[in-house]
PDB file of C-alpha atoms and ligand atoms in Angstrom:
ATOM      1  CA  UNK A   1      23.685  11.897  10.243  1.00 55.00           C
ATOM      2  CA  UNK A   2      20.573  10.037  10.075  1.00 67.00           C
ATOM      3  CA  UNK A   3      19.409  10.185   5.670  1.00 86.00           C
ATOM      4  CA  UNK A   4      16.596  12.478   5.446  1.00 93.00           C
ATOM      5  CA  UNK A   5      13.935   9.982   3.095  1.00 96.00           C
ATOM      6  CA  UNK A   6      12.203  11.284   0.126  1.00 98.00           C
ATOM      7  CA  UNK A   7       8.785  10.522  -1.244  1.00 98.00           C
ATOM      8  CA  UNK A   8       8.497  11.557  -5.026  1.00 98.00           C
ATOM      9  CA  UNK A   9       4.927  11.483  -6.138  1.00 98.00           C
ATOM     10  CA  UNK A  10       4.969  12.273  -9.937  1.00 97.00           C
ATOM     11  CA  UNK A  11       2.260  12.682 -12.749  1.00 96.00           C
ATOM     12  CA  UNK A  12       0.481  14.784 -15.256  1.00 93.00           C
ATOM     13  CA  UNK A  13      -1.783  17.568 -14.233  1.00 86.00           C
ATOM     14  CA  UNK A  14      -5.118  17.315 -12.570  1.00 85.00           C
ATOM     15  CA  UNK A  15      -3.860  13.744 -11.496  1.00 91.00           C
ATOM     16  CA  UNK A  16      -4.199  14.568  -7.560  1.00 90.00           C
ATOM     17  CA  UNK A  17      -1.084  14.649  -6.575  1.00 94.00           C
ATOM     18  CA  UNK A  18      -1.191  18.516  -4.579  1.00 92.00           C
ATOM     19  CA  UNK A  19      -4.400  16.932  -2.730  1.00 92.00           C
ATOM     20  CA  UNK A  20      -2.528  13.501  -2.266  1.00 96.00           C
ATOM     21  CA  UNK A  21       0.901  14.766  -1.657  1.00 96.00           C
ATOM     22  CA  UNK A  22      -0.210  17.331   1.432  1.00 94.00           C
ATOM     23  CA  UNK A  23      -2.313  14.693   2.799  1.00 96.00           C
ATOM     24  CA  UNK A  24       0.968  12.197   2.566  1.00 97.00           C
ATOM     25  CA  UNK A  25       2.753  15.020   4.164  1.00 96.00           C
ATOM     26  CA  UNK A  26       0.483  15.495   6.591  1.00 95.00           C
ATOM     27  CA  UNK A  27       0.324  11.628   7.901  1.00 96.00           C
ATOM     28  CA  UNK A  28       3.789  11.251   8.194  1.00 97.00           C
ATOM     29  CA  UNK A  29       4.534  14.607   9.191  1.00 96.00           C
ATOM     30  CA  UNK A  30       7.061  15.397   6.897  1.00 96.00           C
ATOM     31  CA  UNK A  31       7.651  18.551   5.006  1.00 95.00           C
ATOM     32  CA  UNK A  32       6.091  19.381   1.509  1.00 95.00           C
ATOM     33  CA  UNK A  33       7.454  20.732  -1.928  1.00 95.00           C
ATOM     34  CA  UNK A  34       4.936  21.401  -4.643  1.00 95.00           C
ATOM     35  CA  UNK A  35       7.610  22.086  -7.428  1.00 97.00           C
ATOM     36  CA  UNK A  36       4.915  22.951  -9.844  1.00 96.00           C
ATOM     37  CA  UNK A  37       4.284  25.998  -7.988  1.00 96.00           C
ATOM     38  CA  UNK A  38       8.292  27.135  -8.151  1.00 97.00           C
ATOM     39  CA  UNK A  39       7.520  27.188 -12.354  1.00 98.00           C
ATOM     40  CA  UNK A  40       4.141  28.585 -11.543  1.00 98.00           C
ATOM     41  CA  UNK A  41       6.077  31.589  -9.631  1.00 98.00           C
ATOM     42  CA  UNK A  42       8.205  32.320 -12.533  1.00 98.00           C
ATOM     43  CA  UNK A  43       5.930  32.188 -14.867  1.00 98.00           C
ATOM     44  CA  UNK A  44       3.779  34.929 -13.095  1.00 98.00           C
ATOM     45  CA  UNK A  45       7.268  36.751 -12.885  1.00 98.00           C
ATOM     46  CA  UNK A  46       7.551  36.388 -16.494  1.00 98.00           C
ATOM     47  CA  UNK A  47       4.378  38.162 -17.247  1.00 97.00           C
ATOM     48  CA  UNK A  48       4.429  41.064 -14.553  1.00 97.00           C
ATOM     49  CA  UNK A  49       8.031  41.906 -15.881  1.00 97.00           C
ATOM     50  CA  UNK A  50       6.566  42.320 -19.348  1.00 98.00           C
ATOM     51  CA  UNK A  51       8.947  39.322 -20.884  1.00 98.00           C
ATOM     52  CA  UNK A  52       7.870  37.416 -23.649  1.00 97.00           C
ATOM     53  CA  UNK A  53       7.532  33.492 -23.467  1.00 96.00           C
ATOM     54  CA  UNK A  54      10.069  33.299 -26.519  1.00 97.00           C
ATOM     55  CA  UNK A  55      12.719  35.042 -24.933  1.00 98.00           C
ATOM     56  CA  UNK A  56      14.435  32.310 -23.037  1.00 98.00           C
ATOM     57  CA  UNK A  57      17.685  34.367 -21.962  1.00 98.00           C
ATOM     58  CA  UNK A  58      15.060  37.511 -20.360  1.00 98.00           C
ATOM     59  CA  UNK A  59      13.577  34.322 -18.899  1.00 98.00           C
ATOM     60  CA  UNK A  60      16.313  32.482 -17.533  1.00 98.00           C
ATOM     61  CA  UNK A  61      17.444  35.953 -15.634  1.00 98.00           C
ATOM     62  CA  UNK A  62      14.608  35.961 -14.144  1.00 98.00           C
ATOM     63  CA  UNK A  63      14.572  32.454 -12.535  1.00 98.00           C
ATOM     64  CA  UNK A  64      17.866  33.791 -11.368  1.00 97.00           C
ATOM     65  CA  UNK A  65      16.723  36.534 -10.077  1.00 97.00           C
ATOM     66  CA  UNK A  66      13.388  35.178  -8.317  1.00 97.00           C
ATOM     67  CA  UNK A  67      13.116  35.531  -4.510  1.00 96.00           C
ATOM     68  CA  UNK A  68      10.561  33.014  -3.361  1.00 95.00           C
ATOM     69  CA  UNK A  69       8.955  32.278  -0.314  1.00 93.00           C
ATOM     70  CA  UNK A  70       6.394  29.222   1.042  1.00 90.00           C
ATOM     71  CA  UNK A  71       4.224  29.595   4.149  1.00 87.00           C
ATOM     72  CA  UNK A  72       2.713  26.374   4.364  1.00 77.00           C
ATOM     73  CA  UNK A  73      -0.633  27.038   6.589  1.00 74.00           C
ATOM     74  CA  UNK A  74      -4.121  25.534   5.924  1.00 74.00           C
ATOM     75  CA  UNK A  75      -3.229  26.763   2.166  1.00 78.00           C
ATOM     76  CA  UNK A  76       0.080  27.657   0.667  1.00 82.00           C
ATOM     77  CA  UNK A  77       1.092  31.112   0.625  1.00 92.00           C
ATOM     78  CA  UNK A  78       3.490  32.106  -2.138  1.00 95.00           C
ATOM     79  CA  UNK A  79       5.003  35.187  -1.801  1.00 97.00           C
ATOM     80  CA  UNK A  80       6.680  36.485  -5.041  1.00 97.00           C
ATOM     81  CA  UNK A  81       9.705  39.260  -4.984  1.00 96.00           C
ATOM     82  CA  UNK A  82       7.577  39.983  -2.138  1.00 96.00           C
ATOM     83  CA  UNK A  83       4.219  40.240  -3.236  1.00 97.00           C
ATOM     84  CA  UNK A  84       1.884  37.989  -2.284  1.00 97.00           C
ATOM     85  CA  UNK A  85       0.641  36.116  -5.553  1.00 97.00           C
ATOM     86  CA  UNK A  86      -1.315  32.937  -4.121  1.00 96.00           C
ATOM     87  CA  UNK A  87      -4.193  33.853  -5.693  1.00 94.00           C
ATOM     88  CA  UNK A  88      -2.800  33.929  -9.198  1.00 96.00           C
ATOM     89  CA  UNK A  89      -0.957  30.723  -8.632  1.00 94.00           C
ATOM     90  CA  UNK A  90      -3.677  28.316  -9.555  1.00 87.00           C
ATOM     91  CA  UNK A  91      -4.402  29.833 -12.654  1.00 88.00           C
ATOM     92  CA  UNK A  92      -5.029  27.647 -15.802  1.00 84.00           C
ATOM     93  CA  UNK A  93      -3.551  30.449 -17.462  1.00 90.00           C
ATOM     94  CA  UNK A  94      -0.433  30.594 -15.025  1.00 95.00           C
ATOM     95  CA  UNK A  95      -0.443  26.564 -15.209  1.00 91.00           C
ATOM     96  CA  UNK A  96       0.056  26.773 -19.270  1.00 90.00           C
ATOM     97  CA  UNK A  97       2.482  29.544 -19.080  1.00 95.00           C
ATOM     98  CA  UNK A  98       4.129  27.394 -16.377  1.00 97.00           C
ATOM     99  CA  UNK A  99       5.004  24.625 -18.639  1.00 93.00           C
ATOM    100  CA  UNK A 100       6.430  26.318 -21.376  1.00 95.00           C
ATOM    101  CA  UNK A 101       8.898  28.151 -19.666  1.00 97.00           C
ATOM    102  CA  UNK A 102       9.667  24.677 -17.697  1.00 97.00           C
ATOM    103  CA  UNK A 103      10.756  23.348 -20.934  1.00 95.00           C
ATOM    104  CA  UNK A 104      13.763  25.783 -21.430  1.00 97.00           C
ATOM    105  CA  UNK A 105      16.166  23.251 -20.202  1.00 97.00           C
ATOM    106  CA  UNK A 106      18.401  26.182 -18.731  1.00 97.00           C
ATOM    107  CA  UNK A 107      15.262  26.984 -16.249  1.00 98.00           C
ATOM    108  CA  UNK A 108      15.204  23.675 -15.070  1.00 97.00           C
ATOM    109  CA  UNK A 109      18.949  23.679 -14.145  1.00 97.00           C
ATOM    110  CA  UNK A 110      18.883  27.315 -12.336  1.00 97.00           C
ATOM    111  CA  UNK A 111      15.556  25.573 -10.572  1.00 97.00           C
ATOM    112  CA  UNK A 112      17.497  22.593  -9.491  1.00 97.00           C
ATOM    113  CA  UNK A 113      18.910  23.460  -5.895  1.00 94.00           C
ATOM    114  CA  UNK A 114      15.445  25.530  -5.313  1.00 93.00           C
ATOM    115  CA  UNK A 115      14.232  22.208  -5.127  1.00 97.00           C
ATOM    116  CA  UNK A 116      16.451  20.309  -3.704  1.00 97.00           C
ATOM    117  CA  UNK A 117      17.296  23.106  -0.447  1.00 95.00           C
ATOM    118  CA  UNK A 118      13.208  21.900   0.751  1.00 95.00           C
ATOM    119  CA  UNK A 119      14.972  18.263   1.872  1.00 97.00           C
ATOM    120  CA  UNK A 120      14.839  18.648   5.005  1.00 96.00           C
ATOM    121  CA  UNK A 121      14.678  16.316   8.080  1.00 96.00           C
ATOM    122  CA  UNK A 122      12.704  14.392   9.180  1.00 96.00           C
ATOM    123  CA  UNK A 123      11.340  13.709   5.374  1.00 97.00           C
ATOM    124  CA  UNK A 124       9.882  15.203   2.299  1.00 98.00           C
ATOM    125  CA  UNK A 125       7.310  14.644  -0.149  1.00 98.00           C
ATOM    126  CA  UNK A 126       7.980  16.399  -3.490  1.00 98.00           C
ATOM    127  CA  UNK A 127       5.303  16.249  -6.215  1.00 97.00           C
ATOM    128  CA  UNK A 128       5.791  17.469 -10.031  1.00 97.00           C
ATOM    129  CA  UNK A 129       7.133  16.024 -12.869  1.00 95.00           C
ATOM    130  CA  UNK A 130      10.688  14.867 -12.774  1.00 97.00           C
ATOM    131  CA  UNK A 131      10.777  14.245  -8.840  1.00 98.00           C
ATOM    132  CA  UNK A 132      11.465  10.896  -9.003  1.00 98.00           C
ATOM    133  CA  UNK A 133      13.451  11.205 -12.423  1.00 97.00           C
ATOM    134  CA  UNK A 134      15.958  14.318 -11.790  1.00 97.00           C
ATOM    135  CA  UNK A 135      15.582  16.321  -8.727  1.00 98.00           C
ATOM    136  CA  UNK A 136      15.621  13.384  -6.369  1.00 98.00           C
ATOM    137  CA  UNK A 137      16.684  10.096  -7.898  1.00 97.00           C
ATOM    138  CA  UNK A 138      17.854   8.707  -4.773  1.00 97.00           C
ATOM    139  CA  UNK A 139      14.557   8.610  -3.393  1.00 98.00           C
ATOM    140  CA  UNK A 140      13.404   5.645  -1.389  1.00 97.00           C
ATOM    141  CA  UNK A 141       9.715   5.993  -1.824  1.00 98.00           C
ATOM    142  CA  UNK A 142       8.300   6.618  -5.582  1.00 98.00           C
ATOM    143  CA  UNK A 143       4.881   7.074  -7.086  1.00 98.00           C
ATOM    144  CA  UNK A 144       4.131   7.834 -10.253  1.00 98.00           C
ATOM    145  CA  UNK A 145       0.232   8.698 -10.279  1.00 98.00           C
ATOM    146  CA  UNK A 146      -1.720   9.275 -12.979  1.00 96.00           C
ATOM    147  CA  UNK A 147      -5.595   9.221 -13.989  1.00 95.00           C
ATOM    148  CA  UNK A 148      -7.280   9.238 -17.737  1.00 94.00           C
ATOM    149  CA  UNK A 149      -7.176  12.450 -19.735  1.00 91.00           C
ATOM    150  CA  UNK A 150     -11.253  12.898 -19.304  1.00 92.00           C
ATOM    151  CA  UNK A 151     -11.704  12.346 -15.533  1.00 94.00           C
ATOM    152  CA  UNK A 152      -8.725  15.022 -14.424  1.00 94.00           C
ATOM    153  CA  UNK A 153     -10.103  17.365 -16.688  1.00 94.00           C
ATOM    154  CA  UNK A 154     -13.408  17.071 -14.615  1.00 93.00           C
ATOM    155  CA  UNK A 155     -12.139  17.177 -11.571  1.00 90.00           C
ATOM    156  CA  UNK A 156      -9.951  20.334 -12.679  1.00 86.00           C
ATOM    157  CA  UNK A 157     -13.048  21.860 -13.858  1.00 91.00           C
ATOM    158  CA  UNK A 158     -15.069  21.181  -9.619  1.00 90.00           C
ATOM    159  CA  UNK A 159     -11.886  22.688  -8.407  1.00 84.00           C
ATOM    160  CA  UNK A 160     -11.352  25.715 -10.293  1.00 83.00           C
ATOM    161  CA  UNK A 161     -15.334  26.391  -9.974  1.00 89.00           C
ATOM    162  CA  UNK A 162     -14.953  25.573  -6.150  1.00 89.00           C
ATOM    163  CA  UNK A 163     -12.473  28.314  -6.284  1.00 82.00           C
ATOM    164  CA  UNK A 164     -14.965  30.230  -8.014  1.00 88.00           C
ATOM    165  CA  UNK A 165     -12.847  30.588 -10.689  1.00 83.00           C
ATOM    166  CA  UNK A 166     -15.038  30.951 -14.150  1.00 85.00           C
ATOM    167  CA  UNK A 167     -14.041  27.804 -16.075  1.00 87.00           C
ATOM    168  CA  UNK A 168     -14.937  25.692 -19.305  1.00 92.00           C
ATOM    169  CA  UNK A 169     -15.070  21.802 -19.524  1.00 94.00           C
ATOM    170  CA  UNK A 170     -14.167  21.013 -23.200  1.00 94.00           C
ATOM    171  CA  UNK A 171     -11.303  24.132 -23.107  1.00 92.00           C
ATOM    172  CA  UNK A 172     -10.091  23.051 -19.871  1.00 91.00           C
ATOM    173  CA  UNK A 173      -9.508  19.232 -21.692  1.00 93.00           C
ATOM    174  CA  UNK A 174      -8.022  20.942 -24.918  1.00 93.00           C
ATOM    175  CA  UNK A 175      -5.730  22.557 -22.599  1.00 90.00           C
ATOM    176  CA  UNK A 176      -4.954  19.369 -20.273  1.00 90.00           C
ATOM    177  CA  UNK A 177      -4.139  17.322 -23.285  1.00 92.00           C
ATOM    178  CA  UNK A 178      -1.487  20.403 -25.197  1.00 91.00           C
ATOM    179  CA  UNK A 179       0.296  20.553 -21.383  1.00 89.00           C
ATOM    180  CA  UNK A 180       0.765  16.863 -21.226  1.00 91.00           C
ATOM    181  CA  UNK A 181       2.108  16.647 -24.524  1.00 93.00           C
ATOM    182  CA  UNK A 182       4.175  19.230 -24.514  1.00 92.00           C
ATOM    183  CA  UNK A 183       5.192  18.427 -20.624  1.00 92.00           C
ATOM    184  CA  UNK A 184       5.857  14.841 -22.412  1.00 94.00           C
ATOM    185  CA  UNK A 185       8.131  15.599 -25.354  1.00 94.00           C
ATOM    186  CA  UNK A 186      10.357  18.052 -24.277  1.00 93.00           C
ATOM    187  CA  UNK A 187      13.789  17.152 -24.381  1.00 92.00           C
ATOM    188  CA  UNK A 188      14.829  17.886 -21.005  1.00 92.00           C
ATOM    189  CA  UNK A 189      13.781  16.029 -17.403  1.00 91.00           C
ATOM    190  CA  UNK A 190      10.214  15.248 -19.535  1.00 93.00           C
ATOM    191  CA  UNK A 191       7.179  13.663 -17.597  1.00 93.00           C
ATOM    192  CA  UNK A 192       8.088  10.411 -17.446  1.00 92.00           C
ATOM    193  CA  UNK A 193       7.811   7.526 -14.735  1.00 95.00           C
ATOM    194  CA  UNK A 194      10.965   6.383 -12.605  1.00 95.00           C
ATOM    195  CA  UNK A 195      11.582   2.475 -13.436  1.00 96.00           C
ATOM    196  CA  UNK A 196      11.674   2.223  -9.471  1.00 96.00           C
ATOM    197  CA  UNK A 197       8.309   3.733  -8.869  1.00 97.00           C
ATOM    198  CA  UNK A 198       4.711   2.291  -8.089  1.00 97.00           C
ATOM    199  CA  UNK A 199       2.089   3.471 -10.482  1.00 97.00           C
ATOM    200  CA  UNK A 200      -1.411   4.069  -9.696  1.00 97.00           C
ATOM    201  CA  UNK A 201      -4.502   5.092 -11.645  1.00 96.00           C
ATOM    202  CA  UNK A 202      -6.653   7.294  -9.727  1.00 95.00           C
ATOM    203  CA  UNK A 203      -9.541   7.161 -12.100  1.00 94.00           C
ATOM    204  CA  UNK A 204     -11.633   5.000 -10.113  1.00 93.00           C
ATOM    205  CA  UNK A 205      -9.986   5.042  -6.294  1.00 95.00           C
ATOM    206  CA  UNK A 206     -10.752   7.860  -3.933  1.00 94.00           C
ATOM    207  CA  UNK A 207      -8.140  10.258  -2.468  1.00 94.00           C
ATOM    208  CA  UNK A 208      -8.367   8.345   0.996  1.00 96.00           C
ATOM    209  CA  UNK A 209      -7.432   4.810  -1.074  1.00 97.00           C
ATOM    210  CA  UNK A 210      -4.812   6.444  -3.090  1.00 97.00           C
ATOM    211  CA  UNK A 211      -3.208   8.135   0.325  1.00 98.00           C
ATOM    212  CA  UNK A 212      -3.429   4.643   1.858  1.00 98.00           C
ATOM    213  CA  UNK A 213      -1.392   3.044  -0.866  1.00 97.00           C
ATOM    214  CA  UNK A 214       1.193   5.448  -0.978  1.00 98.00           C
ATOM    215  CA  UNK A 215       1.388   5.350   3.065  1.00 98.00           C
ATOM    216  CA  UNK A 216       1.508   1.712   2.594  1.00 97.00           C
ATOM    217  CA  UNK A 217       4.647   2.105   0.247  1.00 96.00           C
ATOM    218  CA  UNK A 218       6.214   4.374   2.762  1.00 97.00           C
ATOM    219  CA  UNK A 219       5.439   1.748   5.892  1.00 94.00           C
ATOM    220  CA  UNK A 220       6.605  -1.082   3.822  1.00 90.00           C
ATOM    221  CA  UNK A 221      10.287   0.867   3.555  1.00 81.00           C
TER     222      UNK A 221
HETATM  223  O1   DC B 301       1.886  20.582 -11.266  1.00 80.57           O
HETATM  224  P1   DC B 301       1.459  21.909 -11.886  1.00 80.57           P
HETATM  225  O2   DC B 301       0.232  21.813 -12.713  1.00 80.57           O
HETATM  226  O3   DC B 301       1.361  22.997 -10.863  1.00 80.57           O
HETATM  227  O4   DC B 301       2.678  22.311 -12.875  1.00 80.57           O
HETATM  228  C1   DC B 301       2.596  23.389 -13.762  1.00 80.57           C
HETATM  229  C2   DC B 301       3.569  23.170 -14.908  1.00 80.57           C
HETATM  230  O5   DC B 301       4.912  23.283 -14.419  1.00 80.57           O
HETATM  231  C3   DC B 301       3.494  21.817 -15.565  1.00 80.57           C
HETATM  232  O6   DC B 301       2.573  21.793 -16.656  1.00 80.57           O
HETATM  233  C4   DC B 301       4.899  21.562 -16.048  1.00 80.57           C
HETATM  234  C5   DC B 301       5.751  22.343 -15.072  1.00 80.57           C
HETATM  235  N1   DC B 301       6.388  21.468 -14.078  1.00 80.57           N
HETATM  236  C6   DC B 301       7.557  20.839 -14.454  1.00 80.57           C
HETATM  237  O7   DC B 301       7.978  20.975 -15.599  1.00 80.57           O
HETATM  238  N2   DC B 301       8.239  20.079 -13.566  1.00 80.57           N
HETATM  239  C7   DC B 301       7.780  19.900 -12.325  1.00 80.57           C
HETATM  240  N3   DC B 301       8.475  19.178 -11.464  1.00 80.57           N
HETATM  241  C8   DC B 301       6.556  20.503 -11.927  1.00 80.57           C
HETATM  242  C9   DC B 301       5.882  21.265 -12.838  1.00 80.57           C
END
């Protein structure tokens, strides 16, 4: 059986990596796993079942219990327990709920094969946190991609306004800096880059440049 290869693009948020990632996908037409979205999912599940964030055994359950589905079209569909909750997805709100329940190590493990079932031939490209670290060490291809704290703020601020989501600048860096510490120092599968991976700062480079690196990585093998 021909080994199905593995792209791991890794970072902290508002970095690029959904925009890069799909675009990688895209070129080398291989499938696509935004893992951030998984802890997105339950933490919307969280709140619609009334659990509170400190209750890590009501919360654990219900990353048991979670049905999810992906429809990967011009945007992804996510489709929770069976209602459609796309919209709420890209929530800062969601986003910060999202990484506190992702730091309950017992989440992450019941979150594991989730992950690793999207592998599929003829290739994936994962992006999150611990792609490169945890769910797929054995990748071939690793990125770890980053940009400073200031510039992904802005361009977190164009997209949730493009979205025409209501949004504030300096709350919107308060908030970027709190999720990358605490996405940093918790004790289990923490951001962190893979020894084996190439990093890039996006601050200055464009999407296409960054895409072109990475696709150079990938052509390089
Ligand atoms: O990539 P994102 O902003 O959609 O992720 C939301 C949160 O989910 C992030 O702040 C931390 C958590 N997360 C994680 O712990 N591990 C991943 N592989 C992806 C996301």
């Amino acid at each position: 059986m021909m080994a199905v290869a593995v792209l791991t693009i890794d970072g902290p948020s508002g970095a690029g990596k959904g925009t890069v990632s799909r675009l990688a996908a895209k070129r080398l037409g291989w499938h696509y796993l935004d893992s951030g979205s998984i802890y997105r999912s339950l933490a919307l599940a969280v709140s619609k079942q009334g659990i509170d964030l400190a209750d890590e055994a009501a919360i654990v359950r219900a990353a048991e219990a979670m049905r999810l589905e992906f429809e990967c079209g011009e945007e992804l569909t996510v489709r929770l327990n069976g209602q459609d909750v796309t919209a709420e997805i890209p929530l800062e709100s969601t986003g910060n709920r999202a990484s506190t329940v992702a730091a309950i190590p017992e989440v992450r493990r019941v979150l594991l094969q989730k992950q690793r079932d999207f592998k599929q031939s003829p290739g994936l490209v994962a992006d999150g946190r611990d792609m490169g670290t945890v769910v797929f060490p054995e990748a071939p291809f690793k990125v770890f991609l980053t940009a400073s704290a200031s510039e992904r703020a802005m361009r977190r601020y164009k997209q949730l306004k493009e979205k025409g989501i209501d949004a504030n600048l300096a709350r919107i860096t308060n908030e970027i800096e709190e999720r990358d510490r605490r996405d940093r120092e918790r004790a289990t599968a923490p951001l962190a880059m893979a020894s084996d991976a190439l990093f890039l700062d996006s601050s200055d480079m464009t999407i296409d440049s960054v895409v072109e690196e990475i696709l150079n990585l990938v052509r390089k093998g």
